[in-house]
PDB file of N, CA and C in Angstrom:
ATOM      1  N   UNK A 415     104.963  92.961  89.886  1.00  0.00           N
ATOM      2  CA  UNK A 415     103.738  93.125  89.122  1.00  0.00           C
ATOM      3  C   UNK A 415     102.597  92.493  89.913  1.00  0.00           C
ATOM      4  N   UNK A 416     101.541  93.232  90.060  1.00  0.00           N
ATOM      5  CA  UNK A 416     100.375  92.758  90.789  1.00  0.00           C
ATOM      6  C   UNK A 416      99.303  92.333  89.792  1.00  0.00           C
ATOM      7  N   UNK A 417      98.869  91.099  89.908  1.00  0.00           N
ATOM      8  CA  UNK A 417      97.805  90.595  89.037  1.00  0.00           C
ATOM      9  C   UNK A 417      96.467  90.780  89.737  1.00  0.00           C
ATOM     10  N   UNK A 418      95.420  90.947  88.961  1.00  0.00           N
ATOM     11  CA  UNK A 418      94.110  91.216  89.562  1.00  0.00           C
ATOM     12  C   UNK A 418      93.621  90.058  90.422  1.00  0.00           C
ATOM     13  N   UNK A 419      94.129  88.848  90.199  1.00  0.00           N
ATOM     14  CA  UNK A 419      93.755  87.714  91.052  1.00  0.00           C
ATOM     15  C   UNK A 419      94.295  87.883  92.469  1.00  0.00           C
ATOM     16  N   UNK A 420      95.372  88.645  92.618  1.00  0.00           N
ATOM     17  CA  UNK A 420      96.011  88.848  93.910  1.00  0.00           C
ATOM     18  C   UNK A 420      95.451  90.055  94.657  1.00  0.00           C
ATOM     19  N   UNK A 421      94.657  90.861  94.014  1.00  0.00           N
ATOM     20  CA  UNK A 421      94.194  92.115  94.594  1.00  0.00           C
ATOM     21  C   UNK A 421      93.452  91.911  95.916  1.00  0.00           C
ATOM     22  N   UNK A 422      92.576  90.924  95.998  1.00  0.00           N
ATOM     23  CA  UNK A 422      91.837  90.657  97.230  1.00  0.00           C
ATOM     24  C   UNK A 422      92.753  90.310  98.387  1.00  0.00           C
ATOM     25  N   UNK A 423      93.769  89.475  98.134  1.00  0.00           N
ATOM     26  CA  UNK A 423      94.724  89.093  99.182  1.00  0.00           C
ATOM     27  C   UNK A 423      95.551  90.290  99.634  1.00  0.00           C
ATOM     28  N   UNK A 424      95.965  91.115  98.683  1.00  0.00           N
ATOM     29  CA  UNK A 424      96.772  92.290  99.010  1.00  0.00           C
ATOM     30  C   UNK A 424      95.952  93.278  99.830  1.00  0.00           C
ATOM     31  N   UNK A 425      94.713  93.521  99.452  1.00  0.00           N
ATOM     32  CA  UNK A 425      93.860  94.445 100.198  1.00  0.00           C
ATOM     33  C   UNK A 425      93.548  93.918 101.597  1.00  0.00           C
ATOM     34  N   UNK A 426      93.343  92.616 101.737  1.00  0.00           N
ATOM     35  CA  UNK A 426      93.082  92.026 103.059  1.00  0.00           C
ATOM     36  C   UNK A 426      94.310  92.176 103.957  1.00  0.00           C
ATOM     37  N   UNK A 427      95.506  91.930 103.411  1.00  0.00           N
ATOM     38  CA  UNK A 427      96.738  92.085 104.193  1.00  0.00           C
ATOM     39  C   UNK A 427      96.932  93.546 104.580  1.00  0.00           C
ATOM     40  N   UNK A 428      96.702  94.455 103.658  1.00  0.00           N
ATOM     41  CA  UNK A 428      96.851  95.885 103.962  1.00  0.00           C
ATOM     42  C   UNK A 428      95.868  96.304 105.050  1.00  0.00           C
ATOM     43  N   UNK A 429      94.647  95.813 104.980  1.00  0.00           N
ATOM     44  CA  UNK A 429      93.641  96.153 105.992  1.00  0.00           C
ATOM     45  C   UNK A 429      94.100  95.698 107.376  1.00  0.00           C
ATOM     46  N   UNK A 430      94.646  94.493 107.475  1.00  0.00           N
ATOM     47  CA  UNK A 430      95.139  93.969 108.754  1.00  0.00           C
ATOM     48  C   UNK A 430      96.308  94.802 109.259  1.00  0.00           C
ATOM     49  N   UNK A 431      97.297  95.037 108.400  1.00  0.00           N
ATOM     50  CA  UNK A 431      98.505  95.746 108.827  1.00  0.00           C
ATOM     51  C   UNK A 431      98.218  97.209 109.160  1.00  0.00           C
ATOM     52  N   UNK A 432      97.357  97.848 108.416  1.00  0.00           N
ATOM     53  CA  UNK A 432      97.105  99.274 108.639  1.00  0.00           C
ATOM     54  C   UNK A 432      96.243  99.514 109.870  1.00  0.00           C
ATOM     55  N   UNK A 433      95.494  98.507 110.311  1.00  0.00           N
ATOM     56  CA  UNK A 433      94.625  98.660 111.482  1.00  0.00           C
ATOM     57  C   UNK A 433      95.336  98.256 112.773  1.00  0.00           C
ATOM     58  N   UNK A 434      96.591  97.799 112.681  1.00  0.00           N
ATOM     59  CA  UNK A 434      97.370  97.357 113.842  1.00  0.00           C
ATOM     60  C   UNK A 434      96.679  96.233 114.605  1.00  0.00           C
ATOM     61  N   UNK A 435      95.970  95.379 113.887  1.00  0.00           N
ATOM     62  CA  UNK A 435      95.405  94.172 114.486  1.00  0.00           C
ATOM     63  C   UNK A 435      96.423  93.052 114.304  1.00  0.00           C
ATOM     64  N   UNK A 436      96.633  92.244 115.320  1.00  0.00           N
ATOM     65  CA  UNK A 436      97.602  91.152 115.165  1.00  0.00           C
ATOM     66  C   UNK A 436      97.067  90.071 114.236  1.00  0.00           C
ATOM     67  N   UNK A 437      97.957  89.512 113.451  1.00  0.00           N
ATOM     68  CA  UNK A 437      97.582  88.373 112.609  1.00  0.00           C
ATOM     69  C   UNK A 437      97.426  87.135 113.476  1.00  0.00           C
ATOM     70  N   UNK A 438      98.283  87.018 114.467  1.00  0.00           N
ATOM     71  CA  UNK A 438      98.177  85.963 115.475  1.00  0.00           C
ATOM     72  C   UNK A 438      98.465  86.609 116.821  1.00  0.00           C
ATOM     73  N   UNK A 439      97.866  86.084 117.863  1.00  0.00           N
ATOM     74  CA  UNK A 439      98.114  86.622 119.187  1.00  0.00           C
ATOM     75  C   UNK A 439      99.362  85.983 119.754  1.00  0.00           C
ATOM     76  N   UNK A 440     100.231  86.800 120.324  1.00  0.00           N
ATOM     77  CA  UNK A 440     101.450  86.259 120.885  1.00  0.00           C
ATOM     78  C   UNK A 440     102.255  87.343 121.559  1.00  0.00           C
ATOM     79  N   UNK A 441     103.429  86.961 122.006  1.00  0.00           N
ATOM     80  CA  UNK A 441     104.336  87.897 122.669  1.00  0.00           C
ATOM     81  C   UNK A 441     105.737  87.656 122.121  1.00  0.00           C
ATOM     82  N   UNK A 442     106.486  88.733 121.993  1.00  0.00           N
ATOM     83  CA  UNK A 442     107.867  88.661 121.533  1.00  0.00           C
ATOM     84  C   UNK A 442     108.773  89.048 122.691  1.00  0.00           C
ATOM     85  N   UNK A 443     109.703  88.175 123.022  1.00  0.00           N
ATOM     86  CA  UNK A 443     110.694  88.466 124.052  1.00  0.00           C
ATOM     87  C   UNK A 443     111.993  88.766 123.312  1.00  0.00           C
ATOM     88  N   UNK A 444     112.318  90.047 123.189  1.00  0.00           N
ATOM     89  CA  UNK A 444     113.533  90.453 122.475  1.00  0.00           C
ATOM     90  C   UNK A 444     114.654  90.627 123.495  1.00  0.00           C
ATOM     91  N   UNK A 445     115.829  90.150 123.160  1.00  0.00           N
ATOM     92  CA  UNK A 445     116.943  90.241 124.100  1.00  0.00           C
ATOM     93  C   UNK A 445     118.249  90.369 123.348  1.00  0.00           C
ATOM     94  N   UNK A 446     119.256  90.819 124.045  1.00  0.00           N
ATOM     95  CA  UNK A 446     120.620  90.850 123.555  1.00  0.00           C
ATOM     96  C   UNK A 446     121.473  90.280 124.681  1.00  0.00           C
ATOM     97  N   UNK A 447     122.356  89.372 124.364  1.00  0.00           N
ATOM     98  CA  UNK A 447     123.091  88.664 125.402  1.00  0.00           C
ATOM     99  C   UNK A 447     124.563  88.570 125.039  1.00  0.00           C
ATOM    100  N   UNK A 448     125.413  89.029 125.928  1.00  0.00           N
ATOM    101  CA  UNK A 448     126.852  88.956 125.684  1.00  0.00           C
ATOM    102  C   UNK A 448     127.413  87.622 126.190  1.00  0.00           C
ATOM    103  N   UNK A 449     127.078  87.267 127.405  1.00  0.00           N
ATOM    104  CA  UNK A 449     127.644  86.060 128.012  1.00  0.00           C
ATOM    105  C   UNK A 449     126.683  84.870 128.017  1.00  0.00           C
ATOM    106  N   UNK A 450     125.440  85.083 127.567  1.00  0.00           N
ATOM    107  CA  UNK A 450     124.495  83.981 127.488  1.00  0.00           C
ATOM    108  C   UNK A 450     123.480  83.918 128.615  1.00  0.00           C
ATOM    109  N   UNK A 451     123.694  84.670 129.678  1.00  0.00           N
ATOM    110  CA  UNK A 451     122.779  84.625 130.820  1.00  0.00           C
ATOM    111  C   UNK A 451     121.414  85.218 130.460  1.00  0.00           C
ATOM    112  N   UNK A 452     121.421  86.326 129.746  1.00  0.00           N
ATOM    113  CA  UNK A 452     120.159  86.946 129.334  1.00  0.00           C
ATOM    114  C   UNK A 452     119.432  86.042 128.341  1.00  0.00           C
ATOM    115  N   UNK A 453     120.174  85.356 127.493  1.00  0.00           N
ATOM    116  CA  UNK A 453     119.566  84.422 126.547  1.00  0.00           C
ATOM    117  C   UNK A 453     118.837  83.308 127.289  1.00  0.00           C
ATOM    118  N   UNK A 454     119.469  82.799 128.342  1.00  0.00           N
ATOM    119  CA  UNK A 454     118.834  81.747 129.144  1.00  0.00           C
ATOM    120  C   UNK A 454     117.563  82.268 129.801  1.00  0.00           C
ATOM    121  N   UNK A 455     117.621  83.473 130.354  1.00  0.00           N
ATOM    122  CA  UNK A 455     116.446  84.059 131.010  1.00  0.00           C
ATOM    123  C   UNK A 455     115.326  84.300 130.001  1.00  0.00           C
ATOM    124  N   UNK A 456     115.660  84.795 128.818  1.00  0.00           N
ATOM    125  CA  UNK A 456     114.651  85.056 127.787  1.00  0.00           C
ATOM    126  C   UNK A 456     114.002  83.756 127.322  1.00  0.00           C
ATOM    127  N   UNK A 457     114.792  82.713 127.162  1.00  0.00           N
ATOM    128  CA  UNK A 457     114.256  81.412 126.754  1.00  0.00           C
ATOM    129  C   UNK A 457     113.326  80.846 127.827  1.00  0.00           C
ATOM    130  N   UNK A 458     113.722  80.998 129.103  1.00  0.00           N
ATOM    131  CA  UNK A 458     112.873  80.508 130.200  1.00  0.00           C
ATOM    132  C   UNK A 458     111.574  81.289 130.279  1.00  0.00           C
ATOM    133  N   UNK A 459     111.635  82.608 130.068  1.00  0.00           N
ATOM    134  CA  UNK A 459     110.431  83.430 130.072  1.00  0.00           C
ATOM    135  C   UNK A 459     109.500  83.026 128.931  1.00  0.00           C
ATOM    136  N   UNK A 460     110.046  82.852 127.748  1.00  0.00           N
ATOM    137  CA  UNK A 460     109.231  82.445 126.602  1.00  0.00           C
ATOM    138  C   UNK A 460     108.588  81.083 126.859  1.00  0.00           C
ATOM    139  N   UNK A 461     109.339  80.159 127.419  1.00  0.00           N
ATOM    140  CA  UNK A 461     108.808  78.824 127.721  1.00  0.00           C
ATOM    141  C   UNK A 461     107.704  78.903 128.774  1.00  0.00           C
ATOM    142  N   UNK A 462     107.899  79.737 129.798  1.00  0.00           N
ATOM    143  CA  UNK A 462     106.880  79.890 130.844  1.00  0.00           C
ATOM    144  C   UNK A 462     105.599  80.483 130.268  1.00  0.00           C
ATOM    145  N   UNK A 463     105.728  81.447 129.363  1.00  0.00           N
ATOM    146  CA  UNK A 463     104.543  82.026 128.716  1.00  0.00           C
ATOM    147  C   UNK A 463     103.825  80.995 127.855  1.00  0.00           C
ATOM    148  N   UNK A 464     104.622  80.169 127.132  1.00  0.00           N
ATOM    149  CA  UNK A 464     104.010  79.110 126.319  1.00  0.00           C
ATOM    150  C   UNK A 464     103.266  78.116 127.206  1.00  0.00           C
ATOM    151  N   UNK A 465     103.906  77.708 128.300  1.00  0.00           N
ATOM    152  CA  UNK A 465     103.314  76.716 129.201  1.00  0.00           C
ATOM    153  C   UNK A 465     102.051  77.258 129.864  1.00  0.00           C
ATOM    154  N   UNK A 466     102.040  78.543 130.210  1.00  0.00           N
ATOM    155  CA  UNK A 466     100.873  79.146 130.861  1.00  0.00           C
ATOM    156  C   UNK A 466      99.758  79.437 129.859  1.00  0.00           C
ATOM    157  N   UNK A 467     100.080  79.347 128.587  1.00  0.00           N
ATOM    158  CA  UNK A 467      99.108  79.607 127.510  1.00  0.00           C
ATOM    159  C   UNK A 467      98.430  80.962 127.670  1.00  0.00           C
ATOM    160  N   UNK A 468      99.220  81.937 128.137  1.00  0.00           N
ATOM    161  CA  UNK A 468      98.708  83.299 128.260  1.00  0.00           C
ATOM    162  C   UNK A 468      98.502  83.895 126.875  1.00  0.00           C
ATOM    163  N   UNK A 469      99.413  83.592 125.986  1.00  0.00           N
ATOM    164  CA  UNK A 469      99.349  84.073 124.616  1.00  0.00           C
ATOM    165  C   UNK A 469      99.361  82.872 123.687  1.00  0.00           C
ATOM    166  N   UNK A 470      98.932  83.082 122.464  1.00  0.00           N
ATOM    167  CA  UNK A 470      98.946  82.007 121.487  1.00  0.00           C
ATOM    168  C   UNK A 470     100.358  81.524 121.202  1.00  0.00           C
ATOM    169  N   UNK A 471     101.297  82.461 121.137  1.00  0.00           N
ATOM    170  CA  UNK A 471     102.678  82.114 120.838  1.00  0.00           C
ATOM    171  C   UNK A 471     103.597  82.922 121.725  1.00  0.00           C
ATOM    172  N   UNK A 472     104.769  82.388 121.995  1.00  0.00           N
ATOM    173  CA  UNK A 472     105.811  83.132 122.702  1.00  0.00           C
ATOM    174  C   UNK A 472     107.120  82.808 122.003  1.00  0.00           C
ATOM    175  N   UNK A 473     107.845  83.835 121.638  1.00  0.00           N
ATOM    176  CA  UNK A 473     109.060  83.660 120.870  1.00  0.00           C
ATOM    177  C   UNK A 473     110.155  84.529 121.454  1.00  0.00           C
ATOM    178  N   UNK A 474     111.305  83.946 121.710  1.00  0.00           N
ATOM    179  CA  UNK A 474     112.468  84.709 122.173  1.00  0.00           C
ATOM    180  C   UNK A 474     113.356  84.965 120.964  1.00  0.00           C
ATOM    181  N   UNK A 475     113.712  86.213 120.752  1.00  0.00           N
ATOM    182  CA  UNK A 475     114.478  86.599 119.570  1.00  0.00           C
ATOM    183  C   UNK A 475     115.731  87.351 119.990  1.00  0.00           C
ATOM    184  N   UNK A 476     116.857  86.944 119.439  1.00  0.00           N
ATOM    185  CA  UNK A 476     118.129  87.603 119.711  1.00  0.00           C
ATOM    186  C   UNK A 476     118.260  88.811 118.800  1.00  0.00           C
ATOM    187  N   UNK A 477     118.552  89.962 119.377  1.00  0.00           N
ATOM    188  CA  UNK A 477     118.777  91.176 118.601  1.00  0.00           C
ATOM    189  C   UNK A 477     120.261  91.307 118.327  1.00  0.00           C
ATOM    190  N   UNK A 478     120.620  91.360 117.076  1.00  0.00           N
ATOM    191  CA  UNK A 478     122.026  91.512 116.706  1.00  0.00           C
ATOM    192  C   UNK A 478     122.379  92.986 116.590  1.00  0.00           C
ATOM    193  N   UNK A 479     123.601  93.277 116.857  1.00  0.00           N
ATOM    194  CA  UNK A 479     124.050  94.656 116.731  1.00  0.00           C
ATOM    195  C   UNK A 479     123.827  95.428 118.006  1.00  0.00           C
ATOM    196  N   UNK A 480     124.226  96.656 117.969  1.00  0.00           N
ATOM    197  CA  UNK A 480     124.150  97.505 119.142  1.00  0.00           C
ATOM    198  C   UNK A 480     122.917  98.388 119.063  1.00  0.00           C
ATOM    199  N   UNK A 481     122.177  98.455 120.145  1.00  0.00           N
ATOM    200  CA  UNK A 481     120.993  99.314 120.213  1.00  0.00           C
ATOM    201  C   UNK A 481     121.410 100.591 120.916  1.00  0.00           C
ATOM    202  N   UNK A 482     121.183 101.708 120.266  1.00  0.00           N
ATOM    203  CA  UNK A 482     121.546 102.988 120.854  1.00  0.00           C
ATOM    204  C   UNK A 482     120.303 103.836 121.033  1.00  0.00           C
ATOM    205  N   UNK A 483     120.181 104.442 122.204  1.00  0.00           N
ATOM    206  CA  UNK A 483     119.077 105.350 122.461  1.00  0.00           C
ATOM    207  C   UNK A 483     119.540 106.761 122.150  1.00  0.00           C
ATOM    208  N   UNK A 484     118.686 107.506 121.458  1.00  0.00           N
ATOM    209  CA  UNK A 484     119.021 108.888 121.142  1.00  0.00           C
ATOM    210  C   UNK A 484     118.641 109.779 122.314  1.00  0.00           C
ATOM    211  N   UNK A 485     119.535 110.627 122.698  1.00  0.00           N
ATOM    212  CA  UNK A 485     119.248 111.588 123.758  1.00  0.00           C
ATOM    213  C   UNK A 485     118.545 112.784 123.152  1.00  0.00           C
ATOM    214  N   UNK A 486     117.434 113.204 123.810  1.00  0.00           N
ATOM    215  CA  UNK A 486     116.730 114.353 123.266  1.00  0.00           C
ATOM    216  C   UNK A 486     117.102 115.624 123.961  1.00  0.00           C
TER     217      UNK A 486
END
């Protein structure tokens, strides 16, 4: 249930999300790692980006499950 007091916040969030403007500036380092080597590399990359202050935030995220590409 949406109350009229929340309408301004909901419209502001919709405006941000629908315009594809970032809420915060940053970078996402997504990885999948079987033996841990890729995890180490992703963590080092995220740390290097944080240290260089290229982006406001840098986050390394582990993707669970199998990623499959569809052949066209």
